[in-house]
Amino acid sequence: MIGKPLNTQVLSVRIIPNADSMLLKHLGVQEGDRSLGVFTTDCDDVSYTALDEATKKANVSVVYAKSMYAGSANANTALAGEFIGIIAGPNPEEVRSGLEAAISLIENDAHFYTANEDETVVYYAHCISRTGSYLSEQAKVEEGTAMVYLIAPPLEATVGLDAALKAADVELKVYYGPPTETNFSGGLLVGSQAACKAACEAFGETVCQIAGNPMAY
């Protein structure tokens, strides 16, 4: 089925109310933040988006975010998945609010989609109306910037990014060249909300076209 949303699973979550000072130092946590929130999921790009959401809904910052090599299908344990994220805040209540915001976005708003009938090709095309501190820092833009987060397998992403850039007045701020840790590719594009929406649609349509007829060059 084309266009079927694929839900991301949150695999594990913990709050450390008063983290050890050595751990905080190695994570580069800013002064005054003592509490940490840690979670793992089976999808990295949705989770990076969720971390950004956490920074918009609570007084937290992202101190660690990494993708696991080869992707969730090759996770080394049941709870490791494809991604680990850590947020820091001044107290457990703020961290809890940040985690709840992240989990809500994962469960309700951000999804990968299937690009072909047998669901063997998937992609991520998600519009963010205004960025939080995390993705703003990644893209070197002001907080509150409209952004589109685009990810697909390497060839599909390369052609799809070209289509997205040509479809709307958007700028590629971050390029995830293939192969990433999970063997995908993509980028972060910014522009007006309308332009981001047009770029998002062009990317998705292009990925689906390639998935449906990969040898039509």
JSON list of C-alpha atoms in Angstrom, two decimals:
[
{"chain": "A", "resi": 1, "resn": "MET", "atom": "CA", "xyz": [0.00, 0.00, 0.00]},
{"chain": "A", "resi": 2, "resn": "ILE", "atom": "CA", "xyz": [1.41, 3.40, -1.02]},
{"chain": "A", "resi": 3, "resn": "GLY", "atom": "CA", "xyz": [1.29, 6.18, 1.56]},
{"chain": "A", "resi": 4, "resn": "LYS", "atom": "CA", "xyz": [0.66, 3.98, 4.58]},
{"chain": "A", "resi": 5, "resn": "PRO", "atom": "CA", "xyz": [2.00, 5.62, 7.77]},
{"chain": "A", "resi": 6, "resn": "LEU", "atom": "CA", "xyz": [4.43, 3.50, 9.77]},
{"chain": "A", "resi": 7, "resn": "ASN", "atom": "CA", "xyz": [4.32, 4.01, 13.50]},
{"chain": "A", "resi": 8, "resn": "THR", "atom": "CA", "xyz": [7.51, 4.47, 15.49]},
{"chain": "A", "resi": 9, "resn": "GLN", "atom": "CA", "xyz": [7.76, 2.50, 18.72]},
{"chain": "A", "resi": 10, "resn": "VAL", "atom": "CA", "xyz": [9.17, 4.02, 21.89]},
{"chain": "A", "resi": 11, "resn": "LEU", "atom": "CA", "xyz": [11.13, 1.13, 23.37]},
{"chain": "A", "resi": 12, "resn": "SER", "atom": "CA", "xyz": [12.34, 2.44, 26.72]},
{"chain": "A", "resi": 13, "resn": "VAL", "atom": "CA", "xyz": [12.17, 5.63, 28.81]},
{"chain": "A", "resi": 14, "resn": "ARG", "atom": "CA", "xyz": [13.82, 6.71, 32.06]},
{"chain": "A", "resi": 15, "resn": "ILE", "atom": "CA", "xyz": [14.19, 9.94, 34.07]},
{"chain": "A", "resi": 16, "resn": "ILE", "atom": "CA", "xyz": [17.31, 10.51, 36.18]},
{"chain": "A", "resi": 17, "resn": "PRO", "atom": "CA", "xyz": [16.16, 13.15, 38.71]},
{"chain": "A", "resi": 18, "resn": "ASN", "atom": "CA", "xyz": [19.62, 14.07, 39.99]},
{"chain": "A", "resi": 19, "resn": "ALA", "atom": "CA", "xyz": [22.33, 12.84, 37.64]},
{"chain": "A", "resi": 20, "resn": "ASP", "atom": "CA", "xyz": [25.91, 12.33, 38.76]},
{"chain": "A", "resi": 21, "resn": "SER", "atom": "CA", "xyz": [28.16, 15.32, 38.07]},
{"chain": "A", "resi": 22, "resn": "MET", "atom": "CA", "xyz": [30.66, 13.28, 36.05]},
{"chain": "A", "resi": 23, "resn": "LEU", "atom": "CA", "xyz": [27.92, 12.06, 33.72]},
{"chain": "A", "resi": 24, "resn": "LEU", "atom": "CA", "xyz": [26.61, 15.60, 33.33]},
{"chain": "A", "resi": 25, "resn": "LYS", "atom": "CA", "xyz": [30.13, 16.83, 32.52]},
{"chain": "A", "resi": 26, "resn": "HIS", "atom": "CA", "xyz": [30.70, 14.23, 29.83]},
{"chain": "A", "resi": 27, "resn": "LEU", "atom": "CA", "xyz": [27.32, 14.98, 28.26]},
{"chain": "A", "resi": 28, "resn": "GLY", "atom": "CA", "xyz": [28.11, 18.69, 28.18]},
{"chain": "A", "resi": 29, "resn": "VAL", "atom": "CA", "xyz": [25.04, 19.61, 30.18]},
{"chain": "A", "resi": 30, "resn": "GLN", "atom": "CA", "xyz": [24.69, 23.33, 30.88]},
{"chain": "A", "resi": 31, "resn": "GLU", "atom": "CA", "xyz": [25.09, 24.62, 34.40]},
{"chain": "A", "resi": 32, "resn": "GLY", "atom": "CA", "xyz": [21.91, 24.41, 36.44]},
{"chain": "A", "resi": 33, "resn": "ASP", "atom": "CA", "xyz": [20.52, 21.35, 34.68]},
{"chain": "A", "resi": 34, "resn": "ARG", "atom": "CA", "xyz": [20.63, 18.29, 36.93]},
{"chain": "A", "resi": 35, "resn": "SER", "atom": "CA", "xyz": [17.90, 16.03, 35.57]},
{"chain": "A", "resi": 36, "resn": "LEU", "atom": "CA", "xyz": [18.08, 13.83, 32.49]},
{"chain": "A", "resi": 37, "resn": "GLY", "atom": "CA", "xyz": [15.49, 12.10, 30.35]},
{"chain": "A", "resi": 38, "resn": "VAL", "atom": "CA", "xyz": [16.64, 9.13, 28.27]},
{"chain": "A", "resi": 39, "resn": "PHE", "atom": "CA", "xyz": [14.66, 7.22, 25.65]},
{"chain": "A", "resi": 40, "resn": "THR", "atom": "CA", "xyz": [15.16, 4.76, 22.82]},
{"chain": "A", "resi": 41, "resn": "THR", "atom": "CA", "xyz": [13.00, 4.09, 19.76]},
{"chain": "A", "resi": 42, "resn": "ASP", "atom": "CA", "xyz": [13.00, 1.99, 16.61]},
{"chain": "A", "resi": 43, "resn": "CYS", "atom": "CA", "xyz": [13.23, 5.01, 14.26]},
{"chain": "A", "resi": 44, "resn": "ASP", "atom": "CA", "xyz": [15.86, 7.72, 14.37]},
{"chain": "A", "resi": 45, "resn": "ASP", "atom": "CA", "xyz": [14.54, 10.51, 12.13]},
{"chain": "A", "resi": 46, "resn": "VAL", "atom": "CA", "xyz": [11.13, 10.63, 13.77]},
{"chain": "A", "resi": 47, "resn": "SER", "atom": "CA", "xyz": [12.93, 10.75, 17.11]},
{"chain": "A", "resi": 48, "resn": "TYR", "atom": "CA", "xyz": [15.23, 13.61, 16.13]},
{"chain": "A", "resi": 49, "resn": "THR", "atom": "CA", "xyz": [12.07, 15.52, 15.21]},
{"chain": "A", "resi": 50, "resn": "ALA", "atom": "CA", "xyz": [10.59, 14.57, 18.57]},
{"chain": "A", "resi": 51, "resn": "LEU", "atom": "CA", "xyz": [13.63, 15.90, 20.43]},
{"chain": "A", "resi": 52, "resn": "ASP", "atom": "CA", "xyz": [13.13, 19.24, 18.73]},
{"chain": "A", "resi": 53, "resn": "GLU", "atom": "CA", "xyz": [9.48, 19.18, 19.83]},
{"chain": "A", "resi": 54, "resn": "ALA", "atom": "CA", "xyz": [10.57, 18.60, 23.42]},
{"chain": "A", "resi": 55, "resn": "THR", "atom": "CA", "xyz": [12.61, 21.81, 23.38]},
{"chain": "A", "resi": 56, "resn": "LYS", "atom": "CA", "xyz": [9.52, 23.76, 22.33]},
{"chain": "A", "resi": 57, "resn": "LYS", "atom": "CA", "xyz": [7.25, 22.40, 25.05]},
{"chain": "A", "resi": 58, "resn": "ALA", "atom": "CA", "xyz": [9.55, 22.36, 28.08]},
{"chain": "A", "resi": 59, "resn": "ASN", "atom": "CA", "xyz": [12.63, 24.01, 29.56]},
{"chain": "A", "resi": 60, "resn": "VAL", "atom": "CA", "xyz": [14.99, 21.31, 28.29]},
{"chain": "A", "resi": 61, "resn": "SER", "atom": "CA", "xyz": [17.92, 20.99, 25.93]},
{"chain": "A", "resi": 62, "resn": "VAL", "atom": "CA", "xyz": [19.13, 18.08, 23.84]},
{"chain": "A", "resi": 63, "resn": "VAL", "atom": "CA", "xyz": [22.47, 16.81, 25.15]},
{"chain": "A", "resi": 64, "resn": "TYR", "atom": "CA", "xyz": [22.81, 13.54, 23.25]},
{"chain": "A", "resi": 65, "resn": "ALA", "atom": "CA", "xyz": [21.20, 12.05, 20.15]},
{"chain": "A", "resi": 66, "resn": "LYS", "atom": "CA", "xyz": [22.57, 9.16, 18.10]},
{"chain": "A", "resi": 67, "resn": "SER", "atom": "CA", "xyz": [21.42, 6.67, 15.51]},
{"chain": "A", "resi": 68, "resn": "MET", "atom": "CA", "xyz": [22.31, 3.00, 15.91]},
{"chain": "A", "resi": 69, "resn": "TYR", "atom": "CA", "xyz": [24.26, 1.44, 13.06]},
{"chain": "A", "resi": 70, "resn": "ALA", "atom": "CA", "xyz": [22.38, -0.50, 10.36]},
{"chain": "A", "resi": 71, "resn": "GLY", "atom": "CA", "xyz": [18.90, 0.37, 11.64]},
{"chain": "A", "resi": 72, "resn": "SER", "atom": "CA", "xyz": [16.25, -1.11, 13.87]},
{"chain": "A", "resi": 73, "resn": "ALA", "atom": "CA", "xyz": [15.98, -4.38, 11.94]},
{"chain": "A", "resi": 74, "resn": "ASN", "atom": "CA", "xyz": [19.54, -5.09, 13.08]},
{"chain": "A", "resi": 75, "resn": "ALA", "atom": "CA", "xyz": [19.27, -3.82, 16.66]},
{"chain": "A", "resi": 76, "resn": "ASN", "atom": "CA", "xyz": [21.59, -5.69, 19.00]},
{"chain": "A", "resi": 77, "resn": "THR", "atom": "CA", "xyz": [19.07, -5.90, 21.87]},
{"chain": "A", "resi": 78, "resn": "ALA", "atom": "CA", "xyz": [15.33, -5.65, 22.34]},
{"chain": "A", "resi": 79, "resn": "LEU", "atom": "CA", "xyz": [15.41, -2.11, 23.75]},
{"chain": "A", "resi": 80, "resn": "ALA", "atom": "CA", "xyz": [18.33, -0.56, 21.84]},
{"chain": "A", "resi": 81, "resn": "GLY", "atom": "CA", "xyz": [16.36, -0.02, 18.64]},
{"chain": "A", "resi": 82, "resn": "GLU", "atom": "CA", "xyz": [17.64, 2.54, 16.16]},
{"chain": "A", "resi": 83, "resn": "PHE", "atom": "CA", "xyz": [18.01, 5.64, 18.30]},
{"chain": "A", "resi": 84, "resn": "ILE", "atom": "CA", "xyz": [18.91, 6.99, 21.72]},
{"chain": "A", "resi": 85, "resn": "GLY", "atom": "CA", "xyz": [18.13, 10.52, 22.85]},
{"chain": "A", "resi": 86, "resn": "ILE", "atom": "CA", "xyz": [18.93, 12.36, 26.07]},
{"chain": "A", "resi": 87, "resn": "ILE", "atom": "CA", "xyz": [17.44, 15.66, 27.21]},
{"chain": "A", "resi": 88, "resn": "ALA", "atom": "CA", "xyz": [18.48, 17.72, 30.22]},
{"chain": "A", "resi": 89, "resn": "GLY", "atom": "CA", "xyz": [16.54, 20.13, 32.38]},
{"chain": "A", "resi": 90, "resn": "PRO", "atom": "CA", "xyz": [16.68, 21.88, 35.75]},
{"chain": "A", "resi": 91, "resn": "ASN", "atom": "CA", "xyz": [14.30, 19.43, 37.43]},
{"chain": "A", "resi": 92, "resn": "PRO", "atom": "CA", "xyz": [12.44, 16.15, 36.84]},
{"chain": "A", "resi": 93, "resn": "GLU", "atom": "CA", "xyz": [9.16, 17.95, 36.10]},
{"chain": "A", "resi": 94, "resn": "GLU", "atom": "CA", "xyz": [10.60, 19.83, 33.13]},
{"chain": "A", "resi": 95, "resn": "VAL", "atom": "CA", "xyz": [12.28, 16.68, 31.84]},
{"chain": "A", "resi": 96, "resn": "ARG", "atom": "CA", "xyz": [9.03, 14.75, 32.17]},
{"chain": "A", "resi": 97, "resn": "SER", "atom": "CA", "xyz": [7.20, 17.46, 30.20]},
{"chain": "A", "resi": 98, "resn": "GLY", "atom": "CA", "xyz": [9.85, 17.28, 27.49]},
{"chain": "A", "resi": 99, "resn": "LEU", "atom": "CA", "xyz": [9.64, 13.50, 27.26]},
{"chain": "A", "resi": 100, "resn": "GLU", "atom": "CA", "xyz": [5.84, 13.62, 27.11]},
{"chain": "A", "resi": 101, "resn": "ALA", "atom": "CA", "xyz": [5.99, 16.14, 24.26]},
{"chain": "A", "resi": 102, "resn": "ALA", "atom": "CA", "xyz": [8.49, 13.98, 22.37]},
{"chain": "A", "resi": 103, "resn": "ILE", "atom": "CA", "xyz": [6.49, 10.80, 22.86]},
{"chain": "A", "resi": 104, "resn": "SER", "atom": "CA", "xyz": [3.25, 12.50, 21.85]},
{"chain": "A", "resi": 105, "resn": "LEU", "atom": "CA", "xyz": [4.76, 13.62, 18.55]},
{"chain": "A", "resi": 106, "resn": "ILE", "atom": "CA", "xyz": [6.16, 10.14, 17.92]},
{"chain": "A", "resi": 107, "resn": "GLU", "atom": "CA", "xyz": [2.83, 8.48, 18.58]},
{"chain": "A", "resi": 108, "resn": "ASN", "atom": "CA", "xyz": [0.54, 10.95, 16.84]},
{"chain": "A", "resi": 109, "resn": "ASP", "atom": "CA", "xyz": [2.21, 13.25, 14.33]},
{"chain": "A", "resi": 110, "resn": "ALA", "atom": "CA", "xyz": [5.48, 12.12, 12.74]},
{"chain": "A", "resi": 111, "resn": "HIS", "atom": "CA", "xyz": [5.66, 8.99, 10.60]},
{"chain": "A", "resi": 112, "resn": "PHE", "atom": "CA", "xyz": [7.59, 7.28, 7.85]},
{"chain": "A", "resi": 113, "resn": "TYR", "atom": "CA", "xyz": [5.41, 6.32, 4.86]},
{"chain": "A", "resi": 114, "resn": "THR", "atom": "CA", "xyz": [5.42, 3.42, 2.43]},
{"chain": "A", "resi": 115, "resn": "ALA", "atom": "CA", "xyz": [6.39, 4.32, -1.14]},
{"chain": "A", "resi": 116, "resn": "ASN", "atom": "CA", "xyz": [5.28, 1.19, -3.01]},
{"chain": "A", "resi": 117, "resn": "GLU", "atom": "CA", "xyz": [2.60, -1.48, -2.91]},
{"chain": "A", "resi": 118, "resn": "ASP", "atom": "CA", "xyz": [4.67, -4.18, -1.25]},
{"chain": "A", "resi": 119, "resn": "GLU", "atom": "CA", "xyz": [5.93, -1.69, 1.36]},
{"chain": "A", "resi": 120, "resn": "THR", "atom": "CA", "xyz": [9.61, -2.44, 0.72]},
{"chain": "A", "resi": 121, "resn": "VAL", "atom": "CA", "xyz": [10.56, 1.23, 0.22]},
{"chain": "A", "resi": 122, "resn": "VAL", "atom": "CA", "xyz": [9.81, 3.86, 2.87]},
{"chain": "A", "resi": 123, "resn": "TYR", "atom": "CA", "xyz": [10.45, 7.57, 3.28]},
{"chain": "A", "resi": 124, "resn": "TYR", "atom": "CA", "xyz": [10.08, 10.42, 5.76]},
{"chain": "A", "resi": 125, "resn": "ALA", "atom": "CA", "xyz": [8.74, 13.80, 4.65]},
{"chain": "A", "resi": 126, "resn": "HIS", "atom": "CA", "xyz": [7.68, 15.90, 7.62]},
{"chain": "A", "resi": 127, "resn": "CYS", "atom": "CA", "xyz": [6.91, 19.62, 7.75]},
{"chain": "A", "resi": 128, "resn": "ILE", "atom": "CA", "xyz": [7.80, 21.49, 10.92]},
{"chain": "A", "resi": 129, "resn": "SER", "atom": "CA", "xyz": [5.94, 24.79, 11.17]},
{"chain": "A", "resi": 130, "resn": "ARG", "atom": "CA", "xyz": [8.49, 26.25, 13.57]},
{"chain": "A", "resi": 131, "resn": "THR", "atom": "CA", "xyz": [11.72, 24.75, 14.81]},
{"chain": "A", "resi": 132, "resn": "GLY", "atom": "CA", "xyz": [12.81, 24.41, 18.39]},
{"chain": "A", "resi": 133, "resn": "SER", "atom": "CA", "xyz": [16.34, 24.86, 19.66]},
{"chain": "A", "resi": 134, "resn": "TYR", "atom": "CA", "xyz": [17.63, 21.45, 18.59]},
{"chain": "A", "resi": 135, "resn": "LEU", "atom": "CA", "xyz": [16.93, 21.41, 14.85]},
{"chain": "A", "resi": 136, "resn": "SER", "atom": "CA", "xyz": [17.59, 25.16, 14.66]},
{"chain": "A", "resi": 137, "resn": "GLU", "atom": "CA", "xyz": [21.10, 24.54, 15.95]},
{"chain": "A", "resi": 138, "resn": "GLN", "atom": "CA", "xyz": [21.61, 21.64, 13.54]},
{"chain": "A", "resi": 139, "resn": "ALA", "atom": "CA", "xyz": [20.59, 23.79, 10.56]},
{"chain": "A", "resi": 140, "resn": "LYS", "atom": "CA", "xyz": [22.14, 27.03, 11.84]},
{"chain": "A", "resi": 141, "resn": "VAL", "atom": "CA", "xyz": [18.85, 28.92, 11.59]},
{"chain": "A", "resi": 142, "resn": "GLU", "atom": "CA", "xyz": [16.80, 30.99, 14.03]},
{"chain": "A", "resi": 143, "resn": "GLU", "atom": "CA", "xyz": [14.35, 29.21, 16.32]},
{"chain": "A", "resi": 144, "resn": "GLY", "atom": "CA", "xyz": [10.85, 29.31, 14.89]},
{"chain": "A", "resi": 145, "resn": "THR", "atom": "CA", "xyz": [11.97, 28.73, 11.28]},
{"chain": "A", "resi": 146, "resn": "ALA", "atom": "CA", "xyz": [9.73, 26.64, 9.03]},
{"chain": "A", "resi": 147, "resn": "MET", "atom": "CA", "xyz": [11.51, 23.43, 8.04]},
{"chain": "A", "resi": 148, "resn": "VAL", "atom": "CA", "xyz": [10.96, 20.22, 6.13]},
{"chain": "A", "resi": 149, "resn": "TYR", "atom": "CA", "xyz": [12.76, 17.04, 7.20]},
{"chain": "A", "resi": 150, "resn": "LEU", "atom": "CA", "xyz": [13.29, 14.66, 4.25]},
{"chain": "A", "resi": 151, "resn": "ILE", "atom": "CA", "xyz": [14.72, 11.13, 4.39]},
{"chain": "A", "resi": 152, "resn": "ALA", "atom": "CA", "xyz": [14.66, 8.14, 2.04]},
{"chain": "A", "resi": 153, "resn": "PRO", "atom": "CA", "xyz": [16.94, 5.37, 0.78]},
{"chain": "A", "resi": 154, "resn": "PRO", "atom": "CA", "xyz": [20.07, 6.77, -0.94]},
{"chain": "A", "resi": 155, "resn": "LEU", "atom": "CA", "xyz": [19.05, 6.98, -4.61]},
{"chain": "A", "resi": 156, "resn": "GLU", "atom": "CA", "xyz": [15.46, 7.94, -3.86]},
{"chain": "A", "resi": 157, "resn": "ALA", "atom": "CA", "xyz": [16.63, 10.66, -1.47]},
{"chain": "A", "resi": 158, "resn": "THR", "atom": "CA", "xyz": [19.14, 12.10, -3.93]},
{"chain": "A", "resi": 159, "resn": "VAL", "atom": "CA", "xyz": [16.60, 12.46, -6.72]},
{"chain": "A", "resi": 160, "resn": "GLY", "atom": "CA", "xyz": [13.89, 13.46, -4.28]},
{"chain": "A", "resi": 161, "resn": "LEU", "atom": "CA", "xyz": [15.95, 16.28, -2.79]},
{"chain": "A", "resi": 162, "resn": "ASP", "atom": "CA", "xyz": [16.60, 17.63, -6.26]},
{"chain": "A", "resi": 163, "resn": "ALA", "atom": "CA", "xyz": [12.86, 17.58, -6.97]},
{"chain": "A", "resi": 164, "resn": "ALA", "atom": "CA", "xyz": [12.08, 19.27, -3.64]},
{"chain": "A", "resi": 165, "resn": "LEU", "atom": "CA", "xyz": [14.59, 22.05, -4.23]},
{"chain": "A", "resi": 166, "resn": "LYS", "atom": "CA", "xyz": [13.23, 22.69, -7.71]},
{"chain": "A", "resi": 167, "resn": "ALA", "atom": "CA", "xyz": [9.59, 22.60, -6.62]},
{"chain": "A", "resi": 168, "resn": "ALA", "atom": "CA", "xyz": [9.73, 25.44, -4.09]},
{"chain": "A", "resi": 169, "resn": "ASP", "atom": "CA", "xyz": [11.78, 28.34, -2.79]},
{"chain": "A", "resi": 170, "resn": "VAL", "atom": "CA", "xyz": [13.59, 26.35, -0.14]},
{"chain": "A", "resi": 171, "resn": "GLU", "atom": "CA", "xyz": [17.23, 26.08, 0.91]},
{"chain": "A", "resi": 172, "resn": "LEU", "atom": "CA", "xyz": [19.07, 22.88, 1.81]},
{"chain": "A", "resi": 173, "resn": "LYS", "atom": "CA", "xyz": [20.69, 23.61, 5.17]},
{"chain": "A", "resi": 174, "resn": "VAL", "atom": "CA", "xyz": [21.79, 20.10, 6.20]},
{"chain": "A", "resi": 175, "resn": "TYR", "atom": "CA", "xyz": [22.61, 17.26, 3.82]},
{"chain": "A", "resi": 176, "resn": "TYR", "atom": "CA", "xyz": [22.72, 13.70, 5.15]},
{"chain": "A", "resi": 177, "resn": "GLY", "atom": "CA", "xyz": [24.84, 12.05, 2.51]},
{"chain": "A", "resi": 178, "resn": "PRO", "atom": "CA", "xyz": [24.59, 8.30, 1.98]},
{"chain": "A", "resi": 179, "resn": "PRO", "atom": "CA", "xyz": [25.17, 6.14, 3.76]},
{"chain": "A", "resi": 180, "resn": "THR", "atom": "CA", "xyz": [24.06, 7.41, 7.14]},
{"chain": "A", "resi": 181, "resn": "GLU", "atom": "CA", "xyz": [24.29, 5.08, 10.15]},
{"chain": "A", "resi": 182, "resn": "THR", "atom": "CA", "xyz": [20.99, 3.56, 9.04]},
{"chain": "A", "resi": 183, "resn": "ASN", "atom": "CA", "xyz": [21.93, 3.54, 5.32]},
{"chain": "A", "resi": 184, "resn": "PHE", "atom": "CA", "xyz": [19.47, 6.26, 4.33]},
{"chain": "A", "resi": 185, "resn": "SER", "atom": "CA", "xyz": [19.99, 9.82, 3.08]},
{"chain": "A", "resi": 186, "resn": "GLY", "atom": "CA", "xyz": [18.20, 13.17, 3.08]},
{"chain": "A", "resi": 187, "resn": "GLY", "atom": "CA", "xyz": [18.32, 16.66, 4.47]},
{"chain": "A", "resi": 188, "resn": "LEU", "atom": "CA", "xyz": [16.82, 19.59, 6.32]},
{"chain": "A", "resi": 189, "resn": "LEU", "atom": "CA", "xyz": [15.34, 22.32, 4.12]},
{"chain": "A", "resi": 190, "resn": "VAL", "atom": "CA", "xyz": [14.00, 25.71, 5.20]},
{"chain": "A", "resi": 191, "resn": "GLY", "atom": "CA", "xyz": [11.70, 28.29, 3.64]},
{"chain": "A", "resi": 192, "resn": "SER", "atom": "CA", "xyz": [8.20, 29.60, 4.14]},
{"chain": "A", "resi": 193, "resn": "GLN", "atom": "CA", "xyz": [5.59, 27.17, 5.45]},
{"chain": "A", "resi": 194, "resn": "ALA", "atom": "CA", "xyz": [3.97, 27.02, 2.02]},
{"chain": "A", "resi": 195, "resn": "ALA", "atom": "CA", "xyz": [7.31, 26.39, 0.33]},
{"chain": "A", "resi": 196, "resn": "CYS", "atom": "CA", "xyz": [8.19, 23.66, 2.81]},
{"chain": "A", "resi": 197, "resn": "LYS", "atom": "CA", "xyz": [4.85, 21.97, 2.17]},
{"chain": "A", "resi": 198, "resn": "ALA", "atom": "CA", "xyz": [5.43, 22.05, -1.60]},
{"chain": "A", "resi": 199, "resn": "ALA", "atom": "CA", "xyz": [8.94, 20.65, -1.18]},
{"chain": "A", "resi": 200, "resn": "CYS", "atom": "CA", "xyz": [7.62, 17.94, 1.12]},
{"chain": "A", "resi": 201, "resn": "GLU", "atom": "CA", "xyz": [5.02, 16.87, -1.45]},
{"chain": "A", "resi": 202, "resn": "ALA", "atom": "CA", "xyz": [7.51, 16.90, -4.33]},
{"chain": "A", "resi": 203, "resn": "PHE", "atom": "CA", "xyz": [9.93, 14.74, -2.39]},
{"chain": "A", "resi": 204, "resn": "GLY", "atom": "CA", "xyz": [7.28, 12.18, -1.48]},
{"chain": "A", "resi": 205, "resn": "GLU", "atom": "CA", "xyz": [5.91, 11.99, -5.01]},
{"chain": "A", "resi": 206, "resn": "THR", "atom": "CA", "xyz": [9.38, 11.49, -6.45]},
{"chain": "A", "resi": 207, "resn": "VAL", "atom": "CA", "xyz": [10.28, 8.72, -4.02]},
{"chain": "A", "resi": 208, "resn": "CYS", "atom": "CA", "xyz": [7.03, 6.93, -4.82]},
{"chain": "A", "resi": 209, "resn": "GLN", "atom": "CA", "xyz": [7.64, 7.24, -8.56]},
{"chain": "A", "resi": 210, "resn": "ILE", "atom": "CA", "xyz": [11.09, 5.70, -8.24]},
{"chain": "A", "resi": 211, "resn": "ALA", "atom": "CA", "xyz": [9.84, 2.93, -5.97]},
{"chain": "A", "resi": 212, "resn": "GLY", "atom": "CA", "xyz": [7.11, 2.07, -8.46]},
{"chain": "A", "resi": 213, "resn": "ASN", "atom": "CA", "xyz": [9.40, 2.01, -11.49]},
{"chain": "A", "resi": 214, "resn": "PRO", "atom": "CA", "xyz": [13.06, 1.95, -10.43]},
{"chain": "A", "resi": 215, "resn": "MET", "atom": "CA", "xyz": [14.57, 1.30, -13.88]},
{"chain": "A", "resi": 216, "resn": "ALA", "atom": "CA", "xyz": [12.80, 4.08, -15.83]},
{"chain": "A", "resi": 217, "resn": "TYR", "atom": "CA", "xyz": [15.76, 6.37, -16.58]}
]
